[in-house]
GROMACS .gro file of C-alpha atoms in nm:
model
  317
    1UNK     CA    1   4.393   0.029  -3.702
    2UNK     CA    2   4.185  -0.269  -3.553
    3UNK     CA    3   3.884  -0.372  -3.642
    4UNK     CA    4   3.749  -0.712  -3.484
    5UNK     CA    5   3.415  -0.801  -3.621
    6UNK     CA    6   3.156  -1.062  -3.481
    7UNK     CA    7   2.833  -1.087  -3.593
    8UNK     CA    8   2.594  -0.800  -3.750
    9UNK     CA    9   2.638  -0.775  -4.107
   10UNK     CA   10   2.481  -0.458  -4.184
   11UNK     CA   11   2.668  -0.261  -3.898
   12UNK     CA   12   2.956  -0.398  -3.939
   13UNK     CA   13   2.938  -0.297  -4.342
   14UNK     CA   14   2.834   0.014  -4.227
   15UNK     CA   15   3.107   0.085  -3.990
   16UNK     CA   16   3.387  -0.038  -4.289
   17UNK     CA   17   3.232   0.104  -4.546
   18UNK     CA   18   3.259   0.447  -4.351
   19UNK     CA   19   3.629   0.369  -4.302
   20UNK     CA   20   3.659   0.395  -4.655
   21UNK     CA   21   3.488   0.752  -4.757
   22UNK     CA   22   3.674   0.933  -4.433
   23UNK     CA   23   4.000   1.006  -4.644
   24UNK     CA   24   4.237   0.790  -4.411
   25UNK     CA   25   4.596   0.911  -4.378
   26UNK     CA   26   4.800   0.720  -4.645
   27UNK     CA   27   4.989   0.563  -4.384
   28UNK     CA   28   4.706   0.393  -4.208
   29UNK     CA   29   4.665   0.028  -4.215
   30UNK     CA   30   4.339  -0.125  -4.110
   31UNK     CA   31   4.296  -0.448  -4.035
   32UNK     CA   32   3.978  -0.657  -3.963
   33UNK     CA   33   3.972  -0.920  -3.751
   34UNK     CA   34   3.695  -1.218  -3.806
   35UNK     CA   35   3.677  -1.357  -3.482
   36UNK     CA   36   3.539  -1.701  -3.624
   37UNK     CA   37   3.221  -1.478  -3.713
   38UNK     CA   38   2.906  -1.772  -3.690
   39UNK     CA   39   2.746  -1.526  -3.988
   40UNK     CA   40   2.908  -1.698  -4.304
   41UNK     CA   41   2.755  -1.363  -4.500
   42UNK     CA   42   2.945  -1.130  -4.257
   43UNK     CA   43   3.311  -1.297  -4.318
   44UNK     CA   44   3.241  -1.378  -4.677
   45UNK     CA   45   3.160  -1.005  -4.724
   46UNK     CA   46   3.498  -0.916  -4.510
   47UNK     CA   47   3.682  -1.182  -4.760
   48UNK     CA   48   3.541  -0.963  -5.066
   49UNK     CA   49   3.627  -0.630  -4.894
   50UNK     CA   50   3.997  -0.718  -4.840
   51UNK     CA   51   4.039  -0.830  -5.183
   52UNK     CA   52   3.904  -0.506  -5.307
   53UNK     CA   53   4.041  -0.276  -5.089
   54UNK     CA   54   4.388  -0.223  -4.899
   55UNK     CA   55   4.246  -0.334  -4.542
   56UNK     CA   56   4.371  -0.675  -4.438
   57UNK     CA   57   4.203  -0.954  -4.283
   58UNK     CA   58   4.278  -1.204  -4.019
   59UNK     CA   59   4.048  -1.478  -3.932
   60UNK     CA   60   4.055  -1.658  -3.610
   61UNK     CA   61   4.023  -2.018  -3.645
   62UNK     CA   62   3.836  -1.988  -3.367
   63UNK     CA   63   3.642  -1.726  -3.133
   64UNK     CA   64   3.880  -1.601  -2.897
   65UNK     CA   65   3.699  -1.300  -2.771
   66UNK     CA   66   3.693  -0.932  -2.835
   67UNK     CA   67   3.993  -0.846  -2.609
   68UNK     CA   68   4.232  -1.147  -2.728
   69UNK     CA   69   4.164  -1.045  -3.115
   70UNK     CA   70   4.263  -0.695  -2.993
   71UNK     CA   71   4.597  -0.831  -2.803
   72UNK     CA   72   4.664  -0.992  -3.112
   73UNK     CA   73   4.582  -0.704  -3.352
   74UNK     CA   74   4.786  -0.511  -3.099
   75UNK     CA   75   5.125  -0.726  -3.241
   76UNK     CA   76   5.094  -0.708  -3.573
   77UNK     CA   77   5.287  -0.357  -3.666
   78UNK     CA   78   5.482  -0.347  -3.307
   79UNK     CA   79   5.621  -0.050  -3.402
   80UNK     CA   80   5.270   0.187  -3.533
   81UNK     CA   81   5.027   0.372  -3.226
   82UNK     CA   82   4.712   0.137  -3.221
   83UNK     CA   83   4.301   0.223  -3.316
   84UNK     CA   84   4.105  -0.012  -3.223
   85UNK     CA   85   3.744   0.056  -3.342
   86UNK     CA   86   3.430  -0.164  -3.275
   87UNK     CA   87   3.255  -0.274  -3.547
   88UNK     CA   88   2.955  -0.075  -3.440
   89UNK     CA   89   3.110   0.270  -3.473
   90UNK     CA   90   3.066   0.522  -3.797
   91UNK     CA   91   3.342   0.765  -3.885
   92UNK     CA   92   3.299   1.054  -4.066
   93UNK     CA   93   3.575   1.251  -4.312
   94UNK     CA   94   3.954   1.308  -4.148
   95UNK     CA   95   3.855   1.227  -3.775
   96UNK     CA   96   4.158   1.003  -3.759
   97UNK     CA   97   4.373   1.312  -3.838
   98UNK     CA   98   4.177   1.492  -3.564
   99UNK     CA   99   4.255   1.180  -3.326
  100UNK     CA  100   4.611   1.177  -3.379
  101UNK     CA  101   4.671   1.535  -3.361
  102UNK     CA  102   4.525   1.525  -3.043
  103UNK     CA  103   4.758   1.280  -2.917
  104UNK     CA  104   5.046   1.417  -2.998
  105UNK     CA  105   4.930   1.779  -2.802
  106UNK     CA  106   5.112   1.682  -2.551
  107UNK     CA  107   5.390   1.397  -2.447
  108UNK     CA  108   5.232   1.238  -2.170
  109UNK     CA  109   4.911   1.187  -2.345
  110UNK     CA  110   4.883   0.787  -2.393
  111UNK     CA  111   4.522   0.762  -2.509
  112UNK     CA  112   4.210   0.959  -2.677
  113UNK     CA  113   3.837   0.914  -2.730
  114UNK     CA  114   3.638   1.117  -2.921
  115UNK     CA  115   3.311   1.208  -2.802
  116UNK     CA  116   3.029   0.989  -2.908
  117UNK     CA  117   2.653   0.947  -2.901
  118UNK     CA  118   2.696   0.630  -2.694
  119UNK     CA  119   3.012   0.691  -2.496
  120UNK     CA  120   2.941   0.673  -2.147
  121UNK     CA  121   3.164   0.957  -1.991
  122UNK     CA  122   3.187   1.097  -2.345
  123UNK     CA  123   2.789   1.050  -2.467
  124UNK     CA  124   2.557   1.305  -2.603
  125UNK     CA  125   2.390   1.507  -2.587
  126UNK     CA  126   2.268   1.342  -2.247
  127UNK     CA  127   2.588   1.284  -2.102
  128UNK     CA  128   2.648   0.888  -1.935
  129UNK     CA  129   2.355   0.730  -2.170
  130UNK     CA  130   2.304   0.574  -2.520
  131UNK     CA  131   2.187   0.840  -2.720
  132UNK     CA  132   1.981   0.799  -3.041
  133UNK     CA  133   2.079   1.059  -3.267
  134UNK     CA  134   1.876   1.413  -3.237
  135UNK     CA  135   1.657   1.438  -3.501
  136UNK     CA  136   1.749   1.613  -3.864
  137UNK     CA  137   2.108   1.523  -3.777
  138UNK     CA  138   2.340   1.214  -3.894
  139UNK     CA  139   2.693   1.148  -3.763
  140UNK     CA  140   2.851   1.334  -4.014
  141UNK     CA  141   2.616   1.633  -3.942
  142UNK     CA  142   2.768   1.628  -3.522
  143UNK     CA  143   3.141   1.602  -3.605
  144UNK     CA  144   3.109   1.868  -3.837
  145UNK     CA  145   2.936   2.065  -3.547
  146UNK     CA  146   3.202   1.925  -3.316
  147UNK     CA  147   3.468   2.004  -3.509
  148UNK     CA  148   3.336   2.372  -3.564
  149UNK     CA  149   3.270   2.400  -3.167
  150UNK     CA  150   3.593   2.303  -3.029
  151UNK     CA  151   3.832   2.315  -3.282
  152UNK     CA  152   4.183   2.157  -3.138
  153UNK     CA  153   3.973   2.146  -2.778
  154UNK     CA  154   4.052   1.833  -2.539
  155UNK     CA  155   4.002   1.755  -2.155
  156UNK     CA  156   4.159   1.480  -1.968
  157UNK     CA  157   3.946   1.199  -1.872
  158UNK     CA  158   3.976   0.916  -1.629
  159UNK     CA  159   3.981   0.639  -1.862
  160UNK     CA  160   3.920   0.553  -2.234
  161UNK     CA  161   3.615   0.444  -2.351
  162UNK     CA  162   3.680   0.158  -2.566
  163UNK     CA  163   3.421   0.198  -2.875
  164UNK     CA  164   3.739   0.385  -3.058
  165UNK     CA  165   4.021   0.447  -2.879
  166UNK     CA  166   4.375   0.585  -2.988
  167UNK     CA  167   4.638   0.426  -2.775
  168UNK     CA  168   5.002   0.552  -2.854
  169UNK     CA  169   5.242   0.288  -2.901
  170UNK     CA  170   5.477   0.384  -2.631
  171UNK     CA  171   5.207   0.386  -2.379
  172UNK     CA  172   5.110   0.054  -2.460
  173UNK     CA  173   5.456  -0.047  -2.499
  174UNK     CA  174   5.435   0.067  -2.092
  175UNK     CA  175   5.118  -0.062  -1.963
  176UNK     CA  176   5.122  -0.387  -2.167
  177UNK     CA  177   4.805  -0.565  -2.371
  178UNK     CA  178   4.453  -0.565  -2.247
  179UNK     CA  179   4.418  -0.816  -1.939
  180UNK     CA  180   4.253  -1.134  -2.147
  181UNK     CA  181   4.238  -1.309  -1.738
  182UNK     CA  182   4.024  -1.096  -1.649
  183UNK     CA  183   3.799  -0.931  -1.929
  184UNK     CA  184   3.756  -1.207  -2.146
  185UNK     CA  185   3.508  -1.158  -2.394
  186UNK     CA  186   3.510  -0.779  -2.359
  187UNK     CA  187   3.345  -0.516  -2.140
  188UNK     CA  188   3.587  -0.334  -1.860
  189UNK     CA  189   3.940  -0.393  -2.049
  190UNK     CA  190   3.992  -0.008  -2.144
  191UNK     CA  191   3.919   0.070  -1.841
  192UNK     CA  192   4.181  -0.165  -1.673
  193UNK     CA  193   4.419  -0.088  -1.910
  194UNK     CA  194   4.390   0.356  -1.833
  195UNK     CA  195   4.466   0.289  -1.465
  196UNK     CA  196   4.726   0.064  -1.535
  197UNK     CA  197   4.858   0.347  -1.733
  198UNK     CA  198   4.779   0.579  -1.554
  199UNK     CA  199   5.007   0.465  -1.275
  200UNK     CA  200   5.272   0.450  -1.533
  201UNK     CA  201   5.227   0.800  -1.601
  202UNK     CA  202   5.019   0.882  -1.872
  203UNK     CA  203   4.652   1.055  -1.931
  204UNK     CA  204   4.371   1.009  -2.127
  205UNK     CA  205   4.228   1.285  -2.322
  206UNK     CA  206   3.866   1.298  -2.478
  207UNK     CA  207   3.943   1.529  -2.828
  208UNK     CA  208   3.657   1.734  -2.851
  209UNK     CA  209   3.651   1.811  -3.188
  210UNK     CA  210   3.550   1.433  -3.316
  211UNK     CA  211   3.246   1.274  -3.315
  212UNK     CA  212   3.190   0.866  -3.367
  213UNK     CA  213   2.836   0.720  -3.390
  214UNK     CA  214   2.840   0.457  -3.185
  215UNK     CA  215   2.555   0.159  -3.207
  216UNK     CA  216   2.611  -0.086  -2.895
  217UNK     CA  217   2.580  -0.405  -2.849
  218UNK     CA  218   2.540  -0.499  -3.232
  219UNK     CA  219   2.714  -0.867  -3.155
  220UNK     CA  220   2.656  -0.936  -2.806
  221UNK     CA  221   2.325  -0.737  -2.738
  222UNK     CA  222   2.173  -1.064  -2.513
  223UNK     CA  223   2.472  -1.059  -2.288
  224UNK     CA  224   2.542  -0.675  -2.253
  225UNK     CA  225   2.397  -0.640  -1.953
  226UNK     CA  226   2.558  -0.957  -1.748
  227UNK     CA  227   2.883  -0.851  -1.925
  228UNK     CA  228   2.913  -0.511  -1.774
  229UNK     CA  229   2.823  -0.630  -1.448
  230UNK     CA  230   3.146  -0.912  -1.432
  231UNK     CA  231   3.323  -0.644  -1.556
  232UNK     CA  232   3.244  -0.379  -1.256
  233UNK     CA  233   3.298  -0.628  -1.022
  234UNK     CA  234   3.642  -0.704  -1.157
  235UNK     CA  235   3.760  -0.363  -1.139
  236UNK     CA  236   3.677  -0.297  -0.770
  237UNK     CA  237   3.818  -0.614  -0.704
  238UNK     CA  238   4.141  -0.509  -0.905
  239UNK     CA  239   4.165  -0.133  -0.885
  240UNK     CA  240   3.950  -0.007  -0.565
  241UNK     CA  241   3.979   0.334  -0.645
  242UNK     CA  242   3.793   0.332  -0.980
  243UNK     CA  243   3.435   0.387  -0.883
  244UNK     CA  244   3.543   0.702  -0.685
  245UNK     CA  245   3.737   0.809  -0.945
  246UNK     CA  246   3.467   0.780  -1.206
  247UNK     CA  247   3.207   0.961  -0.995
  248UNK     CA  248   3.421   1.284  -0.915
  249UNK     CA  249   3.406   1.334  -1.252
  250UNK     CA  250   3.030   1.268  -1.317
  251UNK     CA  251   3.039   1.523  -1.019
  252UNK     CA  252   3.293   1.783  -1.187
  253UNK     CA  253   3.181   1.726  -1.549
  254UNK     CA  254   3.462   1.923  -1.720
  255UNK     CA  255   3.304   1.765  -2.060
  256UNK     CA  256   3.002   1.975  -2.018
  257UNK     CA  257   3.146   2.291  -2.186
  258UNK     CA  258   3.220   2.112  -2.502
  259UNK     CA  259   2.872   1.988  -2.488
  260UNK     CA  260   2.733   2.332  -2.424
  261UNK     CA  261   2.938   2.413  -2.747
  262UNK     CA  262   2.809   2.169  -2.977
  263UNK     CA  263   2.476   2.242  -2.882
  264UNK     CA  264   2.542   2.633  -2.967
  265UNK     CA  265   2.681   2.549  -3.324
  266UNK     CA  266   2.379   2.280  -3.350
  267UNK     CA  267   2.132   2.585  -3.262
  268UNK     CA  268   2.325   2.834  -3.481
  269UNK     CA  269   2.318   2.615  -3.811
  270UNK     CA  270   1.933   2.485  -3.748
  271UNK     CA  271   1.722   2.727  -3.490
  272UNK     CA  272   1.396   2.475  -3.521
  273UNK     CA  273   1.625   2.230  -3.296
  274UNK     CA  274   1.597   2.472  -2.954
  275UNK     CA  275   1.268   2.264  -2.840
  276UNK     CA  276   1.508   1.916  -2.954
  277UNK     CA  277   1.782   2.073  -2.733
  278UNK     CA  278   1.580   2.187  -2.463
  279UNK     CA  279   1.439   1.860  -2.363
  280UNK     CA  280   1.782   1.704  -2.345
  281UNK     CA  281   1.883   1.918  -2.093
  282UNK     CA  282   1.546   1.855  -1.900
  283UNK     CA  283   1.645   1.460  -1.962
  284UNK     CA  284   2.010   1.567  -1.855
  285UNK     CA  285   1.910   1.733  -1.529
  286UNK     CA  286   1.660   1.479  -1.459
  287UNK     CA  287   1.919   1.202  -1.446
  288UNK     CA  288   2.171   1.409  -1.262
  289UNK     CA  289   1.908   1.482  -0.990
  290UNK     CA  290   1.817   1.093  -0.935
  291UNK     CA  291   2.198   0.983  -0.931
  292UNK     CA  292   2.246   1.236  -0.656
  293UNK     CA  293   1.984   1.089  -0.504
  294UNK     CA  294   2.029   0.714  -0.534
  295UNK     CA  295   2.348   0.784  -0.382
  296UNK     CA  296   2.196   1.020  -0.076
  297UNK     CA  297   2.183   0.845   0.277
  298UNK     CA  298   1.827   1.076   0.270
  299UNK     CA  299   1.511   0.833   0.174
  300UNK     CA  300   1.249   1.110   0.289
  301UNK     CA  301   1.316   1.287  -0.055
  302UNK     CA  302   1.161   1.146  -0.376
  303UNK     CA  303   1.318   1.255  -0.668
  304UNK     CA  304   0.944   1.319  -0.863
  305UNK     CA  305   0.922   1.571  -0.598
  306UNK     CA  306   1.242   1.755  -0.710
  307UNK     CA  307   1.218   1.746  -1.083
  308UNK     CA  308   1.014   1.615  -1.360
  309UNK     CA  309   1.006   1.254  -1.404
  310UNK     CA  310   1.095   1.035  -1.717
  311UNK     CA  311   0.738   0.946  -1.816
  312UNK     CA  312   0.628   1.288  -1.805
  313UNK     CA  313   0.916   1.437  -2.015
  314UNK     CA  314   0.702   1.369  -2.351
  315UNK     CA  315   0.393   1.573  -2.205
  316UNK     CA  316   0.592   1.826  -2.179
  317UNK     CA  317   0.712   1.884  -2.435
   0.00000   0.00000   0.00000
C-alpha cells in the first residue's frame, strides 16, 4: 500500500492513524511517501510513526509530484497488487479485505474503488459531488451500512477514481505506471491509466460494500480547481472518447441501486434520518435536472421552472 503525503498534518494523521485500527491483513505493507513535505511537523510526525509502527517511509529529496511518488511507490514490491490511498482518505475496520476480495471476483477485473463520500462517479449520497457526511453518521457508521447493504455487491465502472484505488499487479504490469508527461502533479492520471487498461482488456469495478471518507484537496486545495481543468483537457486531447464515456454512465447510473440500498439500511438502523435522506434526493434530482439541461440545445427552458432550485432547498425543508 501507498501512501504519499504532502502537506496537512492533521488529515494526514488522521488518515494513518485509521490505517492502523482497520485490522490490516498481515501481509500488507504500507508505505508513506514524504514528497519533500514543506510542513517539518508533518514529516517529523511520519519519521516517529515509522519508527513505531511497521509502515515504512520514503522521503523524496525533493517534490516530485503526486503521480511520480506513486510510479515510484508502484516499484518497490514489483511483485504485490498496489493501494494507493491519498492522504485525505479514512478507512474503517477490514475494508482492505473487502477491496481485495472484490478483485479477485473475477479475472479480468484490474482495478476497484470503493464508494466514497467524495468520489465523483462513486460519491454519496448525492452522487458526482463532495459530500459532507449526513448528520449522526461517521465513516465507520456508512461502511458498516455499506457493508450490510450490499454485501459482496460490485458494478463495473468506467474508470477508477483515484482517492483509493486497488490496482492488481498484473494489470499494471499491462498498462504500465501512471503517465508523469502528462499528469504531473496529479489530477486525471487514474483516469488515463483505466482506458489505457481498458484497451488492454481489463474493467474497473466499484465494490459496493466499502466505504472511504474522503476529504479533498487537503494539500493542494488553492490549485484544485486549475488542476482538474489541465487535466480534462489532457484526456480529450489523449483519449477522445472519455467524456462520452463518462456521461452514458451519469445517464445509466447502474450505482444508484447500491445507493438506494445504503440509504434503506441507513433508514432501518436510525428512522429520524428520512427528512436527512429525503432532501438528498431533492439535491440529487435537482442536479440531474440542470445537467440535462446545460447539455440541452433548448434555452427556452429554465431549470427553476422544472424543479426546485439550490437556494430554496433549505426552505424547504
Amino acid at each position: 500500500m501507498i501512501v504519499p503525503v504532502y502537506k496537512n498534518l492533521q488529515v494526514t494523521r488522521n488518515c494513518l492513524e485509521s490505517l492502523l485500527t482497520s485490522e490490516l491483513p498481515g501481509n500488507v505493507s504500507v508505505t508513506i511517501i514524504d514528497d519533500a513535505s514543506p510542513e517539518q511537523e508533518l514529516s517529523a510526525y511520519c519519521r516517529d510513526l515509522a519508527e513505531k509502527t511497521a509502515f515504512k517511509l520514503v522521503v523524496n529529496e525533493e517534490n516530485q509530484g503526486f503521480v511520480a511518488s506513486a510510479n515510484k511507490g508502484f516499484a518497490l514490491e514489483p511483485d504485490a497488487d498496489i493501494v494507493l490511498l491519498n492522504s485525505d482518505t479514512v478507512v474503517t475496520r477490514h475494508w482492505l479485505q473487502r477491496l481485495q476480495a472484490c478483485a479477485y471476483r473475477e479475472e479480468a477485473i484490474g482495478t476497484v474503488t470503493p464508494f466514497s463520500n467524495n468520489g465523483t462517479i462513486c460519491s454519496y449520497p448525492v452522487f458526482q459531488i463532495s459530500n459532507d457526511l449526513p448528520q449522526q453518521w461517521d465513516a465507520a457508521g456508512l461502511d458498516r451500512v455499506f457493508q450490510q447493504a450490499n454485501a459482496g455487491a460490485y458494478c463495473e465502472i468506467p474508470t477508477a477514481v483515484g482517492f483509493c484505488m486497488y490496482i492488481k499487479r498484473s494489470c499494471l504490469r499491462d498498462t504500465g505506471p501512471f503517465d508523469e508527461a502528462n499528469f504531473g502533479q496529479g489530477y486525471g492520471e487514474e483516469c488515463d491509466f483505466s482506458i489505457r487498461a481498458t484497451e488492454s482488456g481489463w474493467k474497473h469495478v466499484i465494490a459496493a460494500d466499502v466505504f472511504v471518507y474522503h476529504e479533498g484537496a487537503a494539500s493542494f486545495a488553492d490549485e484544485s480547481s486549475d488542476r482538474k481543468s489541465r487535466a480534462d483537457r489532457v484526456m480529450t486531447e489523449l483519449h477522445p472518447h472519455y467524456h462520452a464515456l463518462i456521461s452514458e454512465f451519469i445517464e445509466s447510473d447502474p450505482l444508484s441501486e447500491f445507493r438506494s440500498a445504503a440509504d434503506a439500511a441507513r433508514l432501518a438502523e436510525n428512522p429520524a434520518d428520512a427528512d436527512a435522506v429525503l432532501k438528498e434526493h431533492v439535491v440529487e434530482a435537482f442536479n440531474t435536472v440542470s445537467a440535462l439541461a446545460a447539455e440541452s440545445e433548448r434555452t427556452d427552458i429554465l431549470v427553476s421552472d422544472l424543479l426546485i432550485p439550490p437556494d430554496e432547498i433549505e426552505r424547504q425543508f
